[in-house]
Structures are given as C-alpha cells and as structure tokens.
C-alpha cells in the first residue's frame, strides 16, 4: 500500500510452506522498482523458533564471509547455495532439508538506490515435516504371451497431518540400457486418469486400467499385452501439498522395485481350459462350466465346441452359435434344464439346472478349428483337461448339541459352554454368539475358531480386562468349549448359540444350536445421569457444550466417581465408541475413536455435573453422545469393579456442512450419427467449490415414451472408480460405454460402435464432494440437460415380415415368436438382431441379442434358461420361450440389422435395418382340477343342452298316464 513508481519492492515466496525432511527445497525471491545496476545482490537469513528475534545469516551473492559458522560448511560444499534466475530474481537451494532448517527466512537486497525508498527485505515461514510417504511392489520376473493379461499391484500410503493429495503412476523402462522411461497410466493428484501417449488408444477401449482397491492398493491391468509392452515396469507415488499461492508442490516421491516383463509370440496351436464355478454340489443345485479357448487373432478364426461327460457327447456348438443336442439330452434342454451358448469367440458356457446324481462324472470340452463355418475339415483340435463334478444326495447333514455346566451363576463367576458335533467328515469352523435377555436386536458375536484353528474375538469381548481372557478350545475332534472367566451383570445372561460350518471342496453345510444362561447381579444404588446440550445443530467450525448432570441416593462427593464420554457417529456403525474417560484420581485417558478431539476438547467438573466442550466442530463430530458414570465403594480403588454404573440419555448433534456452489450445464442438445460410429456425450460443470471432487453418474432415457424410467449406465466416483448399472453390466456393454474425464470440469460418456438400440436422451448427475479435515463429504448433486442421440438410418430397409400377430399359450408350455427375413441375406453380409418385450410403461426391454459374429448375449440373466434361438436358416431369427409364465404376457418384436465389411481388415458398416411386426402374447392359466376337465367335456355339455327336452317328455308321459287312469 502506498507504493509508487520507482519504489523498491522485495517479494519472497508466500508462506507458511511445508516441506519434507531430506528433500531438496527452493525458495524464490525477487526485487522490483529499484535503481542502479540490472544485477542486484541478495542475502538470505533465518530466524529460528528457539530465538525468533535473532537473525542468523546463511548465504549471500556478494559477500563470501556472510554465513554464520553453523552454515559455513554447508554453503562451501554447496549443500546450500543461491541460483540466479535473472538479474533481479534468485532461488535459494537447500539440497537436503534438516529438522533445524525450520524457521522464518528473510531475503534482503542491499541498497543501490540514490535514497532509501520502499522495502528492502521480505520474510516467509518454512516448516519441516516427516516424510511418511511409502510405495512398495514385490519385484517379479514375468513372461506373457501376446494377447494375455498382466496385473500388478502397488501399495501406497501416507500419514501426513497436513492436507495432501497423492498421485500414483506406472512407468516402463525400455531401450538400450533401459534408459528411456515411458509413462503407462497415472492417477493424478486431481483424481484424473491420464494415459501415456503410447497407451491412449488402449486406455479408451478399456485394455489399460488403473483401479484403487481399498485405501492403499492400486492395481494396473494391461489386457492383451503387445510386444511393445516388454521392459521394466515400476510404480511411482508422489505426495502433493497446496501452497498459500494456490499452486501445488510435490513434496515427496517414491519409486518401487521393478518387475521385468517379457512378451513372447504365440503359435497357431490352440489352448483349451475348462473351469466350474462349483464342482461339489447337492442335488437341485446349478452346475455352470466355462470352456475358454486361447489362440492368436481369435476374432478372425472359427471354432466349434463339443461338450463331453465321461467321454460321451452332450452337445455341439458350431461357429455361428447353433446348438445340436444329443438325443438323451434333447428333452432336458427343451424343458430349460440344460443350456449351452457361445458367450464370445473365446468363451463357451454349459449350465445344468437342478443337477442330479446322473450328472456326476468328468467333464471335458473339445475345440476344433475349421477354415470357414460349415466346413467339416478341421485345421486342428484340442481337448481340455477333465474336471470332476460330485453331487451329494439330499438329506446329508451334521448333528449338533449345545449345553452348559453353569446354567445359573452370579455376576463375576465364570461361564462354561460346550458344543458337540457329530457326523462331520471335513474340517469345521465354530462361531459362538450371545443374545442378551429381553434384547430383540441381532446376536452379539463372542468368538470364532476357523478350520485351521485361528481364533478371533467379537469386538465386545476383546478387552481382557472386562470379562477376563476368553478361552475357546477344541477338546476333541468334535467337541469345542468356550469359557468366559468373569461375567459382568444380568446382561451376560440370555441365550448363547454355537454355529458350526463344515467345508468340503468349496461347498459348506451349517448347523446351529443354543442354550440358556441366567446371571444374577447386585441391585443398583439409585445412580442416574442426564445429558443435555444448549444447541443440537452446529455450523461447521463452531463450538458446542454437553452437560452431564448426575444424581444419586447418596452424596457423590463422598465416593470415588469416574465419567466417560461415549460417541456413536452418524450414521451409526455399531456400538458406542469411547471418546475420553476421567478416572476418580483425575487422570484423563483418550480413546481411539476421535483422536482429533484431544487438541480441541475441554473437560470440566463441578459437584454433580461434568462438562465436555468441543471447539472448531468438523463433520466427523456429528453423531450421538452419551456420558457414562461409574461409582466405586470406598477402599476398592483401583481394584475390583465399580459398585454402580449408569448411562445418560443420548443427545444428537448435527453439523451443517459448507454451502455448495455446484452448477451444471442444463441446456438441451442433440447428436445425430451414422450406425456403427463412435460418439461422446458431454457433461460440463460451470461452477463449484475450490478443491471439490466430483462423482458422475450417467443415465439413459429410452425413446419412446417421453416418461420412460431412467436407466443407469455407469457411475464414476470421486476416485475415478467405475461401476456399471444392471442394464449395462454385460461385458459387451462395458466395452462400449466408457467414462472419461477430459479436464477438471468436463466429463465424457464415450459410446463405441453405436447402434440404433442406443438411441435416447442421455444426461449426467454430478455429485460434489469436498475434503473437510477428516474425510470426504458430499455437498450437493445436480443434473445436466438432456442430449438426444439419433441415428441416420440407412436408405435401404430389410425385407422383414411385418405382420402383426396375436397368439395364446398356456402357462408351462412353450411358444415360438416369429421373426423372418423375406429372401436370403446378401452375400458377404452378417446379421445382428435383438428381441424386445415392451412393458406397460412403454419402455422396450431387450431379452436376447444375436451379435453379427454369432455370439448370443442375455441382458436378463433370469430369462436365459427359458430363451432359445434355434435359427434353422440364416434368415429365421425366431425366438422360442420355454415354460411360459403369467408375467410373459405382452408385446414382442425383433430389430434386425445387416452389416457388411467393405474389404479385409476394414470396419463393418450398417447396410440396412428393419423392425418386425408386433406379436401380442396372451397367457392362459393351466387346467388345475378334475372338475374343470369334466365340466368342459363335450358329452356333459350335450347332456346339459338336451336336459330341458327330456324333462318335458317325462312330464307329458306322466299327464297321459294320469288321464288314462282317471278314465277308468
């Protein structure tokens, strides 16, 4: 203030600055408005915390004798030196920062002006903090064939008290002497994933990924490795802090050990693997087998797969995905008990629902490569190793008995519980639980013994000073004992249960039993506590006070009293946590629940009240508080248990977070593209809090109708971890719909190889998250405007049968929905098709998709076992629905596209498209009773029809007989 032209001004880097011990630190200083020579001189000094008024000279650009003795050696050895950036600006370098380098640094410029006018020095504060950053990865030597996957994990952690960000990157050393470093993929300090230039394309299609698993683990995945991936891979972590001038500085960097990756070429020989989700089953379970084919350039090759059980054929899947069942399995396949399909050109699936003993045995899959579909001449064949499947008969179970030798005890006595197991043939795990008397809540875990003998205690029983050290022992192969040395009060009575689980080859069986225990305790001494607070809603950063008022039937001043403050966060995470406890002697013991309170909480005590005052409230302080008061009899301290204990009522404290300023672009827009092209939908943030991070969820509103229910596509949280919605969770959908953060405020939804089924209105919902000292908090969310995606449909339309039909089917039967192409497909073209069912809301939900390579996808897994695409001819895409149910009633249609590849190696383009006519399916309830069959029979109906005529004839005959008798 008050400076004018020609007035000298010295400026130094703004503080306070935090730098890591052992790092190389620079501080800049510059001067302006001076007179005299262009090259100005600079002198650096420090004011140490131990003597803040005393100047200690460090280094000068003009005077070699300027440094004090404690800095002379470091200046002469260039451990501290000044770098001249230009004539009037310099950098102070400290090559290896020490703890005693913390203090206030002053930059001074000797006067060269005609008179003193302005400022000749400036100060800044430098603090030295510990280097807590660590990064580790176990070194490996890996060899992978082209096309295989590599996954590496890096453990990164920090415990810096200041607010810092982490960046984690993966790099590859290559070239002669491995001197050239290439970036693979980095998660920046702003939580943005940035691939290196050579990996950008593979990152966009999902072949290169970096995922955060838990709090400290980062996993790099490279799918379909290439020869160019060969080299030394390592992980580098950096810790960043924001300086007062709002620039970010990396204060520490750590590199891990290196993993050597060699990539080898793979020959034309097939590799075939078979795997089962579960191979030890019980009757009625589901068996699911996967056959995986390994081959180079598999997408351009043709395979047929044969499933075998005990060497006998079950079914064959040709290159187009068409099934041919053996006779003995045909009927079970029609009933939906068997299902086989081609998931991709490399994965084939066989599923047996409700397995029986006849399904025991060894399964193989045999893969044969052919030159073209329909060609019976094989190029090569390979058979997988066998996988043994065991089916246990119904009725298998263990026997369990639970008892106690101490059914009634006094508080302080031991409890002895016994759990006896019979019939188990494999190792078992044992879990003990407790349900206190008159407690409707869930059982409380007591102790667990795993199969290998590993012991663990429930959270309530981990403190050995409360109930003593619990003992859980295995007395014999089937007998387990639990001993609780010291019971506390009536609450330790109630029901104790033992849960035993037998494990065998991935399968488990569980039995459970319980026994009752009564614990008697001394009567209370009339102790009571009441908790109150003047305010229950606190603004972030303000203070609040809790008052614990205690009353008793005796004088509190005459007995030892302790008070404990308890806390349960919001939302609740279980039992209350111990914040702090004040013993009768006045000793204060802090719990581990809220360690940040130690420096800002104030405890006071009056005659019959205790107060807890918390300053500078943060979001983590929101929750429910209680006070717990304990009273001892005189002469029992510090031994023994308190004579009486009471807890107060709960008081809830709500903390209001800072106001959100989030604004998202809400203008409507539209995009029109060609079929099969790539496109991107933009989500732009106009304004938000500084340092906010964002979670983005993408939605699709299908067309029509206008009021359709939004479908969630995917959600990328503020750590860039992506999760897909139920309708988009298939592998194909995940590979086509990708999330990308383009900049700090722009997000894209990438849609690859878009097809007409992707048409609709897209929008994003942005959540604003802010770091508030102790964690991330959601402030607000906002929705963008709708972007309508439309397609330029091809001029030619397929000749697809468009006749509307109405058919009926009885529940439990099967029905075929027709979709017929009129005329043969054009040469060198492939067809793709999707079957839809239109719901009452008007939304068309996909049931089954036939891809142009013959693979079949089931978006609704629950219907997969009842859907069958027979395809007797290439143009017949009719759908058979097995075991019709009441909910199957509705309107069905199919959408068919024709694709053509312009030349070898080129992309496939959409040539024509058409939608079939609608088929209205009506379901009929089954004939359930014998009476209904009798009443619907033709003979009974004819009898009922002529019954009146028979009655009239009988009446006429009676009248005639009466008249004849009267005449006589």
GROMACS .gro file of N, CA, C and O in nm, residues 32 136 168 206 221 287 319 324 342 346 435 453 464 526 565 581 585 597 644 652 821 881 911:
model
   92
   32UNK      N    1   1.188  -0.546  -0.739
   32UNK     CA    2   1.142  -0.461  -0.848
   32UNK      C    3   1.141  -0.317  -0.801
   32UNK      O    4   1.151  -0.289  -0.681
  136UNK      N    5   0.544  -4.951  -0.239
  136UNK     CA    6   0.612  -5.080  -0.247
  136UNK      C    7   0.543  -5.170  -0.347
  136UNK      O    8   0.420  -5.165  -0.364
  168UNK      N    9  -0.040  -4.144  -0.833
  168UNK     CA   10   0.021  -4.277  -0.849
  168UNK      C   11   0.031  -4.305  -0.998
  168UNK      O   12  -0.069  -4.297  -1.070
  206UNK      N   13  -1.047  -4.961  -2.277
  206UNK     CA   14  -1.051  -5.039  -2.153
  206UNK      C   15  -0.947  -5.146  -2.141
  206UNK      O   16  -0.952  -5.226  -2.046
  221UNK      N   17  -0.381  -5.295  -1.476
  221UNK     CA   18  -0.418  -5.409  -1.560
  221UNK      C   19  -0.391  -5.373  -1.705
  221UNK      O   20  -0.438  -5.270  -1.754
  287UNK      N   21  -2.505  -7.633  -1.189
  287UNK     CA   22  -2.366  -7.652  -1.233
  287UNK      C   23  -2.341  -7.561  -1.353
  287UNK      O   24  -2.417  -7.564  -1.450
  319UNK      N   25  -1.967  -7.270  -3.521
  319UNK     CA   26  -1.910  -7.135  -3.520
  319UNK      C   27  -2.013  -7.023  -3.515
  319UNK      O   28  -1.981  -6.912  -3.473
  324UNK      N   29  -2.656  -7.829  -3.122
  324UNK     CA   30  -2.707  -7.961  -3.161
  324UNK      C   31  -2.690  -8.052  -3.040
  324UNK      O   32  -2.578  -8.089  -3.003
  342UNK      N   33  -2.268  -6.970  -2.683
  342UNK     CA   34  -2.140  -6.910  -2.715
  342UNK      C   35  -2.139  -6.768  -2.659
  342UNK      O   36  -2.209  -6.680  -2.710
  346UNK      N   37  -1.419  -6.681  -2.771
  346UNK     CA   38  -1.319  -6.748  -2.687
  346UNK      C   39  -1.379  -6.812  -2.564
  346UNK      O   40  -1.310  -6.886  -2.494
  435UNK      N   41  -2.716  -6.367   2.279
  435UNK     CA   42  -2.835  -6.284   2.270
  435UNK      C   43  -2.877  -6.250   2.413
  435UNK      O   44  -2.932  -6.334   2.484
  453UNK      N   45  -0.779  -7.353   1.306
  453UNK     CA   46  -0.755  -7.328   1.447
  453UNK      C   47  -0.733  -7.182   1.481
  453UNK      O   48  -0.713  -7.149   1.599
  464UNK      N   49  -0.961  -5.787   2.754
  464UNK     CA   50  -0.942  -5.889   2.855
  464UNK      C   51  -0.961  -5.838   2.996
  464UNK      O   52  -0.984  -5.916   3.089
  526UNK      N   53  -2.929  -4.653   4.293
  526UNK     CA   54  -3.006  -4.533   4.265
  526UNK      C   55  -2.930  -4.428   4.186
  526UNK      O   56  -2.963  -4.310   4.192
  565UNK      N   57  -1.707  -4.028   2.836
  565UNK     CA   58  -1.788  -3.971   2.727
  565UNK      C   59  -1.785  -4.067   2.610
  565UNK      O   60  -1.679  -4.108   2.563
  581UNK      N   61  -1.215  -4.072   2.905
  581UNK     CA   62  -1.260  -4.114   3.036
  581UNK      C   63  -1.173  -4.046   3.142
  581UNK      O   64  -1.049  -4.046   3.131
  585UNK      N   65  -0.917  -4.029   4.014
  585UNK     CA   66  -0.797  -3.952   4.051
  585UNK      C   67  -0.774  -3.833   3.961
  585UNK      O   68  -0.681  -3.755   3.985
  597UNK      N   69  -0.993  -3.490   1.862
  597UNK     CA   70  -1.055  -3.411   1.968
  597UNK      C   71  -0.956  -3.372   2.077
  597UNK      O   72  -0.983  -3.278   2.153
  644UNK      N   73  -2.162  -4.932   4.105
  644UNK     CA   74  -2.278  -4.892   4.025
  644UNK      C   75  -2.230  -4.819   3.901
  644UNK      O   76  -2.130  -4.747   3.903
  652UNK      N   77  -2.826  -3.598   2.029
  652UNK     CA   78  -2.778  -3.595   1.892
  652UNK      C   79  -2.727  -3.456   1.854
  652UNK      O   80  -2.791  -3.356   1.882
  821UNK      N   81  -3.685  -6.319  -4.221
  821UNK     CA   82  -3.633  -6.234  -4.327
  821UNK      C   83  -3.685  -6.287  -4.460
  821UNK      O   84  -3.672  -6.405  -4.491
  881UNK      N   85  -3.982  -6.947  -2.640
  881UNK     CA   86  -3.991  -6.919  -2.497
  881UNK      C   87  -4.043  -7.043  -2.426
  881UNK      O   88  -4.156  -7.087  -2.450
  911UNK      N   89  -2.564  -5.165  -4.327
  911UNK     CA   90  -2.619  -5.152  -4.462
  911UNK      C   91  -2.770  -5.135  -4.463
  911UNK      O   92  -2.825  -5.063  -4.546
   0.00000   0.00000   0.00000
